[in-house]
XYZ file of C-alpha atoms in Angstrom:
509
model
C -114.967 211.630 -81.525
C -115.234 207.955 -82.289
C -117.765 208.420 -85.073
C -115.545 210.929 -86.777
C -112.374 208.992 -86.619
C -114.341 206.073 -88.143
C -115.627 207.783 -91.090
C -112.264 209.156 -91.699
C -110.472 205.720 -91.380
C -113.034 204.430 -94.036
C -113.153 207.601 -96.150
C -109.205 207.073 -96.682
C -109.702 204.160 -98.746
C -113.025 204.451 -100.174
C -112.143 207.642 -102.141
C -108.936 206.845 -103.667
C -110.198 203.225 -104.722
C -113.342 204.631 -105.998
C -111.628 206.961 -108.208
C -109.004 204.056 -109.423
C -112.091 201.656 -109.956
C -113.727 204.187 -112.352
C -110.638 205.217 -114.144
C -109.951 201.672 -115.150
C -113.341 200.086 -115.240
C -115.722 203.158 -116.286
C -118.595 201.380 -117.861
C -121.087 199.100 -116.081
C -119.839 195.577 -115.245
C -121.742 192.369 -114.152
C -125.081 193.164 -112.599
C -124.248 197.046 -113.116
C -125.340 196.728 -116.695
C -129.130 196.124 -115.152
C -128.845 198.293 -112.373
C -127.280 201.601 -113.722
C -129.408 201.880 -116.934
C -132.427 201.529 -114.775
C -131.236 204.130 -112.466
C -130.612 206.356 -115.257
C -134.222 206.140 -116.661
C -135.457 207.004 -112.989
C -133.120 209.992 -113.268
C -134.683 210.874 -116.699
C -138.562 210.774 -114.722
C -139.185 207.305 -116.565
C -140.624 205.585 -113.341
C -142.721 203.575 -115.492
C -139.923 201.577 -116.986
C -138.622 198.418 -115.900
C -135.655 195.876 -116.736
C -137.306 192.524 -116.503
C -134.076 190.834 -115.461
C -134.000 192.729 -112.256
C -134.817 190.792 -109.167
C -134.961 193.441 -106.390
C -137.346 196.383 -105.859
C -136.584 200.081 -106.880
C -135.148 201.090 -103.294
C -131.544 201.649 -104.700
C -133.059 203.808 -107.553
C -134.881 206.007 -104.986
C -131.870 206.576 -103.114
C -129.887 207.451 -105.933
C -132.128 210.108 -106.926
C -131.731 211.710 -103.450
C -127.759 211.293 -103.816
C -127.704 212.696 -107.222
C -129.897 215.653 -106.227
C -127.406 216.413 -103.547
C -124.536 216.225 -106.438
C -126.213 218.343 -108.882
C -125.874 221.877 -107.686
C -122.072 221.115 -107.199
C -121.797 219.807 -110.663
C -123.965 222.476 -112.364
C -122.058 225.117 -110.178
C -118.536 223.515 -111.836
C -120.100 223.223 -115.266
C -119.553 219.719 -115.225
C -123.492 218.970 -115.940
C -125.999 221.112 -117.370
C -128.860 218.826 -116.432
C -129.838 216.583 -113.548
C -129.802 213.252 -115.906
C -126.405 214.288 -116.785
C -125.365 213.600 -113.040
C -126.588 210.239 -113.279
C -123.208 208.660 -114.627
C -121.652 205.313 -113.792
C -119.346 207.286 -111.238
C -121.826 208.934 -109.578
C -124.357 206.294 -108.902
C -121.381 204.183 -107.702
C -120.466 206.775 -105.309
C -123.597 206.304 -103.616
C -122.264 203.056 -102.184
C -119.088 204.778 -101.158
C -121.329 207.264 -98.946
C -123.061 204.449 -97.589
C -119.937 202.308 -96.686
C -119.008 205.339 -94.473
C -122.487 205.968 -92.775
C -122.512 202.076 -92.465
C -119.038 202.013 -90.504
C -120.622 204.827 -88.089
C -123.773 202.599 -87.482
C -121.705 199.621 -86.525
C -119.787 201.868 -84.236
C -123.088 203.082 -82.618
C -124.305 199.597 -82.523
C -121.451 198.258 -80.739
C -121.081 201.096 -78.142
C -124.891 200.731 -77.436
C -124.499 197.212 -76.881
C -121.392 197.431 -75.127
C -120.998 200.756 -73.180
C -118.080 199.679 -71.275
C -116.069 199.060 -74.375
C -113.248 201.354 -74.714
C -113.600 204.035 -77.525
C -110.738 202.814 -79.382
C -111.444 199.424 -79.478
C -115.125 200.507 -80.744
C -113.244 202.398 -83.333
C -111.229 199.428 -84.526
C -113.856 197.170 -84.692
C -115.888 199.354 -86.571
C -113.042 199.948 -89.162
C -112.224 196.295 -89.339
C -115.509 195.268 -89.954
C -115.827 198.017 -92.767
C -112.833 196.076 -94.341
C -114.812 192.977 -94.172
C -114.293 191.515 -98.035
C -117.689 190.933 -99.439
C -119.036 194.229 -98.165
C -115.623 196.150 -98.982
C -115.327 195.066 -102.590
C -118.882 195.965 -103.494
C -118.774 199.335 -101.852
C -116.991 200.387 -105.225
C -119.974 199.177 -107.772
C -123.638 199.932 -108.171
C -125.034 196.725 -106.240
C -127.406 196.476 -103.608
C -125.494 195.294 -100.834
C -123.970 198.162 -99.133
C -127.256 199.991 -99.132
C -129.111 196.817 -97.904
C -126.672 196.310 -95.024
C -126.851 200.093 -94.209
C -130.705 200.028 -93.944
C -130.861 196.937 -91.816
C -128.155 198.310 -89.227
C -129.992 201.584 -88.960
C -133.230 199.622 -88.383
C -131.506 197.636 -85.900
C -129.966 200.611 -83.820
C -133.417 202.514 -83.932
C -134.846 199.520 -82.419
C -132.205 199.094 -79.689
C -132.801 202.851 -78.981
C -136.523 202.081 -78.571
C -137.659 204.190 -81.472
C -140.055 201.469 -82.903
C -142.035 203.679 -85.312
C -138.780 204.794 -86.999
C -137.075 201.425 -86.999
C -140.004 200.107 -88.713
C -139.702 202.965 -91.793
C -136.196 202.012 -92.006
C -137.260 198.048 -92.242
C -139.463 199.375 -94.935
C -136.800 200.954 -96.722
C -134.703 197.895 -96.339
C -137.351 195.690 -97.844
C -137.913 198.199 -100.715
C -133.897 197.832 -101.335
C -133.958 194.218 -101.120
C -137.246 191.866 -100.265
C -135.371 189.131 -98.218
C -134.681 192.013 -95.563
C -138.175 191.286 -94.349
C -136.664 188.397 -92.509
C -134.349 190.791 -90.871
C -136.979 193.272 -89.972
C -138.742 190.044 -88.301
C -135.238 189.264 -86.368
C -135.098 192.861 -85.167
C -138.678 192.831 -84.036
C -138.148 189.595 -82.313
C -134.788 191.102 -80.608
C -137.047 194.259 -79.361
C -139.512 191.797 -77.948
C -136.775 190.058 -76.057
C -135.380 193.400 -74.742
C -138.569 194.399 -73.313
C -139.512 191.348 -72.135
C -136.176 191.195 -70.089
C -136.778 194.579 -68.852
C -139.992 193.417 -67.137
C -138.621 190.777 -65.893
C -136.138 192.534 -64.048
C -138.651 195.025 -62.793
C -140.826 192.315 -61.798
C -137.936 190.507 -59.770
C -137.277 193.855 -58.032
C -140.769 194.039 -57.096
C -140.511 190.495 -55.502
C -137.566 191.152 -53.767
C -138.908 194.308 -52.143
C -142.017 192.307 -50.978
C -140.192 189.603 -49.698
C -137.995 191.756 -47.818
C -141.168 193.152 -46.155
C -142.379 189.771 -45.449
C -145.151 189.291 -48.095
C -145.714 186.083 -49.297
C -144.559 184.868 -52.501
C -147.473 183.112 -53.420
C -149.293 186.419 -53.585
C -147.051 187.183 -56.558
C -148.178 185.942 -60.174
C -146.337 183.015 -61.709
C -144.352 185.084 -64.194
C -142.642 186.924 -61.496
C -141.388 183.580 -60.069
C -140.006 182.698 -63.445
C -138.094 185.940 -64.140
C -136.801 185.760 -60.679
C -135.438 182.469 -61.278
C -134.198 183.155 -64.554
C -132.271 186.262 -63.132
C -130.770 183.837 -60.793
C -129.426 181.904 -63.765
C -127.640 184.491 -65.523
C -124.795 186.909 -64.074
C -125.211 190.416 -65.530
C -122.568 193.171 -65.765
C -123.790 196.816 -65.817
C -127.219 197.738 -65.889
C -127.130 199.697 -69.614
C -125.439 196.450 -71.005
C -128.136 194.197 -69.551
C -130.945 196.026 -70.971
C -129.865 194.888 -74.411
C -129.242 191.312 -73.293
C -125.134 191.473 -73.385
C -124.326 189.263 -70.176
C -122.254 186.415 -69.648
C -123.568 182.933 -68.615
C -121.690 180.568 -66.901
C -124.037 177.355 -67.799
C -122.489 174.653 -70.291
C -123.396 175.319 -74.007
C -124.270 171.599 -73.950
C -127.122 171.933 -71.433
C -128.943 174.633 -73.659
C -132.014 172.565 -74.319
C -133.194 172.769 -71.078
C -132.109 176.498 -70.578
C -133.815 177.372 -74.101
C -137.089 175.976 -73.102
C -137.136 177.741 -69.706
C -136.148 181.137 -71.374
C -139.214 180.587 -73.940
C -141.588 179.917 -70.843
C -140.064 182.853 -69.055
C -140.631 185.393 -72.133
C -143.976 183.774 -73.223
C -145.396 184.439 -69.676
C -143.998 188.039 -69.603
C -144.928 188.740 -73.248
C -148.810 187.844 -72.408
C -148.585 190.092 -69.365
C -147.491 193.104 -71.124
C -149.310 192.135 -74.634
C -151.085 195.271 -75.273
C -147.473 197.407 -74.664
C -145.761 194.809 -77.271
C -148.850 195.191 -79.533
C -148.531 199.260 -79.415
C -144.735 199.263 -79.662
C -144.406 196.682 -82.606
C -147.616 197.142 -84.639
C -145.704 199.356 -87.285
C -143.645 196.400 -88.161
C -146.855 194.482 -88.222
C -148.009 196.817 -91.064
C -144.748 196.439 -93.075
C -145.406 192.756 -92.933
C -148.954 192.995 -94.164
C -147.770 195.111 -97.162
C -144.982 192.589 -97.840
C -147.971 189.934 -98.047
C -149.537 191.864 -100.177
C -146.820 192.265 -102.538
C -146.293 188.702 -102.441
C -149.721 188.024 -103.400
C -149.782 190.547 -106.407
C -146.459 189.481 -107.639
C -146.816 185.740 -107.233
C -143.029 185.538 -106.169
C -140.499 186.984 -103.802
C -138.112 188.256 -106.810
C -139.710 190.879 -109.386
C -137.711 189.640 -112.323
C -135.850 186.845 -113.918
C -138.143 184.229 -111.886
C -137.352 181.529 -113.668
C -133.583 181.672 -112.572
C -134.435 182.383 -108.959
C -136.972 180.021 -107.739
C -137.357 178.902 -104.333
C -135.455 175.714 -103.671
C -134.507 173.737 -100.389
C -131.008 174.717 -100.364
C -130.171 173.448 -96.868
C -126.595 173.012 -97.642
C -126.240 176.658 -97.777
C -126.459 177.359 -94.062
C -123.290 174.792 -94.037
C -121.378 177.164 -96.545
C -122.435 180.050 -94.269
C -121.052 178.533 -90.970
C -117.323 177.476 -92.521
C -117.234 181.035 -94.738
C -118.277 183.227 -91.485
C -115.651 181.027 -89.337
C -113.001 181.507 -91.625
C -113.400 185.411 -91.878
C -113.487 185.396 -87.921
C -110.650 182.627 -87.961
C -108.719 184.305 -85.254
C -111.979 183.735 -83.122
C -112.501 179.886 -84.036
C -109.623 178.174 -85.411
C -107.344 178.682 -82.297
C -106.162 175.570 -79.732
C -107.862 177.726 -77.228
C -111.387 177.748 -78.792
C -111.170 174.168 -79.699
C -110.418 173.092 -76.137
C -112.968 175.594 -74.922
C -115.494 173.876 -77.167
C -114.646 170.381 -76.224
C -114.802 171.251 -72.580
C -118.006 172.748 -72.943
C -119.345 169.404 -74.337
C -117.307 167.421 -72.002
C -119.217 168.648 -69.010
C -122.089 166.958 -69.968
C -120.924 164.034 -72.254
C -124.394 162.330 -73.072
C -126.038 165.637 -74.282
C -122.958 166.717 -75.865
C -122.533 163.439 -77.786
C -126.339 163.562 -78.815
C -126.308 167.021 -80.070
C -123.012 166.539 -81.945
C -124.313 163.325 -83.551
C -127.550 164.967 -84.302
C -125.828 167.965 -86.095
C -123.629 165.359 -88.123
C -126.488 163.581 -89.245
C -128.663 166.710 -90.327
C -125.287 168.194 -92.187
C -124.943 164.908 -94.031
C -128.587 164.773 -95.066
C -128.451 168.536 -95.958
C -125.185 168.003 -98.266
C -126.666 164.793 -99.716
C -130.085 165.586 -100.523
C -130.120 169.478 -100.571
C -127.050 170.545 -102.320
C -127.675 172.525 -105.277
C -125.507 173.338 -108.273
C -127.018 176.434 -109.805
C -126.507 176.880 -113.853
C -125.089 180.163 -112.905
C -122.756 178.719 -110.588
C -121.506 176.056 -113.049
C -121.308 178.391 -115.967
C -119.731 181.492 -114.941
C -116.158 181.521 -114.309
C -115.798 185.325 -113.493
C -117.065 184.317 -109.830
C -114.613 182.906 -107.168
C -117.551 180.534 -106.189
C -116.967 179.001 -109.283
C -113.653 177.774 -108.710
C -114.181 176.940 -104.974
C -117.158 174.631 -106.184
C -114.971 173.025 -108.869
C -111.595 172.725 -106.988
C -112.889 172.022 -103.582
C -116.709 170.740 -103.096
C -116.841 168.844 -106.333
C -113.203 167.919 -106.702
C -114.066 164.332 -105.410
C -117.474 162.939 -104.576
C -116.579 162.268 -101.096
C -115.307 165.826 -100.571
C -118.652 167.521 -99.822
C -118.926 164.774 -96.972
C -115.669 165.088 -95.820
C -116.443 168.850 -95.057
C -119.316 167.869 -92.805
C -117.379 167.760 -89.776
C -115.808 171.374 -90.350
C -119.288 172.798 -91.033
C -120.403 171.500 -87.659
C -117.308 172.540 -85.851
C -117.861 176.064 -87.476
C -121.512 176.180 -86.429
C -120.940 174.953 -82.847
C -118.016 177.331 -82.307
C -120.461 180.294 -83.537
C -123.051 179.083 -81.230
C -120.690 178.836 -78.397
C -119.265 182.510 -78.953
C -122.887 183.816 -78.967
C -124.004 181.773 -76.071
C -121.742 183.894 -74.085
C -122.887 186.961 -74.617
C -126.610 186.416 -75.573
C -129.921 184.771 -74.375
C -130.259 181.217 -76.175
C -133.625 182.224 -77.433
C -131.662 185.185 -79.139
C -129.257 182.798 -80.367
C -132.122 180.469 -81.777
C -133.851 183.577 -83.398
C -130.544 184.421 -85.265
C -130.192 180.785 -86.430
C -133.782 180.650 -87.991
C -133.445 184.124 -89.201
C -130.172 183.233 -91.289
C -131.835 180.280 -92.419
C -134.957 181.641 -93.548
C -132.814 184.164 -95.663
C -130.327 181.568 -97.073
C -132.060 178.265 -97.540
C -134.274 179.414 -100.192
C -131.652 180.853 -102.428
C -130.664 178.216 -104.696
C -127.406 180.312 -105.659
C -124.417 180.236 -103.770
C -123.670 183.895 -103.400
C -121.360 185.080 -100.526
C -122.859 188.349 -100.842
C -125.683 186.711 -99.110
C -123.997 186.105 -95.855
C -122.940 189.655 -95.244
C -126.042 190.898 -93.211
C -125.907 187.347 -90.947
C -122.248 187.718 -90.482
C -122.286 191.490 -89.247
C -124.970 190.437 -86.763
C -122.870 187.575 -85.322
C -120.113 189.822 -85.088
C -121.892 192.609 -83.399
C -122.690 190.027 -80.504
C -119.678 187.739 -80.385
C -118.294 190.057 -77.467
C -114.767 190.040 -79.211
C -112.561 192.166 -76.704
C -108.952 191.638 -77.535
C -107.236 193.852 -79.963
C -105.083 191.208 -81.410
C -107.900 189.404 -82.599
C -109.309 192.547 -84.198
C -105.736 193.489 -85.546
C -105.493 189.697 -87.213
C -108.820 190.053 -88.860
C -107.869 193.280 -90.163
C -104.745 191.968 -91.853
C -106.617 188.866 -93.119
C -109.245 190.980 -94.820
C -106.759 193.767 -96.090
C -104.705 190.649 -97.980
C -107.942 189.432 -99.544
C -109.112 192.769 -100.271
C -105.535 193.674 -102.049
C -105.885 190.154 -103.873
C -109.638 190.629 -105.242
C -109.072 194.088 -106.250
C -105.876 193.565 -108.213
C -107.515 190.592 -109.922
C -110.532 192.561 -110.793
C -108.183 195.575 -112.103
C -105.306 194.076 -113.538
C -105.974 190.473 -114.475
C -108.752 190.813 -117.138
C -109.493 188.029 -119.643
C -111.943 186.952 -122.567
C -114.385 184.678 -123.710
C -114.251 183.119 -127.114
C -118.215 183.103 -127.300
C -118.774 186.629 -126.108
C -117.042 190.142 -127.123
C -115.693 192.421 -124.214
C -113.689 192.370 -121.027
C -114.299 189.988 -118.446
C -113.001 190.697 -114.928
C -112.987 188.233 -111.457
C -115.414 189.034 -109.074
C -116.931 187.784 -105.563
């Protein structure tokens, strides 16, 4: 029932707003001027044609062929189109993302109920509906961009991995990479999550054997070291029901500022266990390895991560990008982060171990200051294109005064520590570390500040925060709705013109 409810709720706004967008803006806009003609070339069977300005692989266009093929019989019967290429209109291609947005919301529902089986069905439905309203995801649902398809493929891959369907998960991972090449990082993240899940399951089994043998009077010295490690690790974490434990959804009573020793202990335990079951891991996750090998082959042949416009998308050490991600993600989940309760909770977690807390805070401040000073990039696209909101955020906030980017550093640091603190309540610290490394690997090489790049890491973060109160979800839903109404109104009803270029310009994320 929950899946149907989520699909119905999302469809309520996808269908009418799609009609409105296509009526007011029937022609391709922004990046659509590259994607839509390319997809239409594929509809015409011209698979050798390629626009050199397109940076992503053709996965979206292959999905579009399947989507258009499904639409063609109905269009032909209603005499709306007499041939297959005629169905490849701008509206038809955009409608693919509308379908994927509904599917994406169902995937979110499936993942959250799988991670948290004790969660009430109404709360799970509300959670999925609110995430479907996430402004960056919601806005591009109505345009022919790769973002919605990319997120849907990554979430489908993750769900399959959670259900231990590793071959299917790897195939979905390959599809995700063919849609957007940076998804190779999220495939590796999902692989690491799967390895952590398997090793935790073996640790629990070993701990049960240890307890059984101990009860029978067998000396603990007869057991291997990793059993002792897993038994000790098991005592460090309190667990809920067994199904939730299977996917590392548990609470810890340890201080977030004591995470260094705990993290090292977890790494040791997982490495020991992974070595014991190395052949099982190799068999289970070998499909992901083959996808990785294929991607390495692509890099060698292509000479770059991007396909086209390579000079404008060169890999750059943009460490300030992860600072921007932290504050944007915290603001989009403001009811979880910017409350007196969360601030006091975070302060208390540091106060428990003042020496280590001060050291970690000082280290984070120094790293953040160095990032914004030496590794803050103002891409030419960011400075020149006033159609994007990031253009105004850069000019009016970050670049308002030379000191502004440094004054924002404490907010960046607070945002990251708040994110870590929430994740630490529900996830093992090694999982949090892998998440941070994956997010950094995706964002740091990107020279352009694009909030669209934050969508996938934001979704993974929200799926694992353990948010449980309807009030916070409703507040986030209201926040998202207000932003969505504002951005869509600006896009549709506040067009403007450039003196140096003909045509209508519109505001976009």
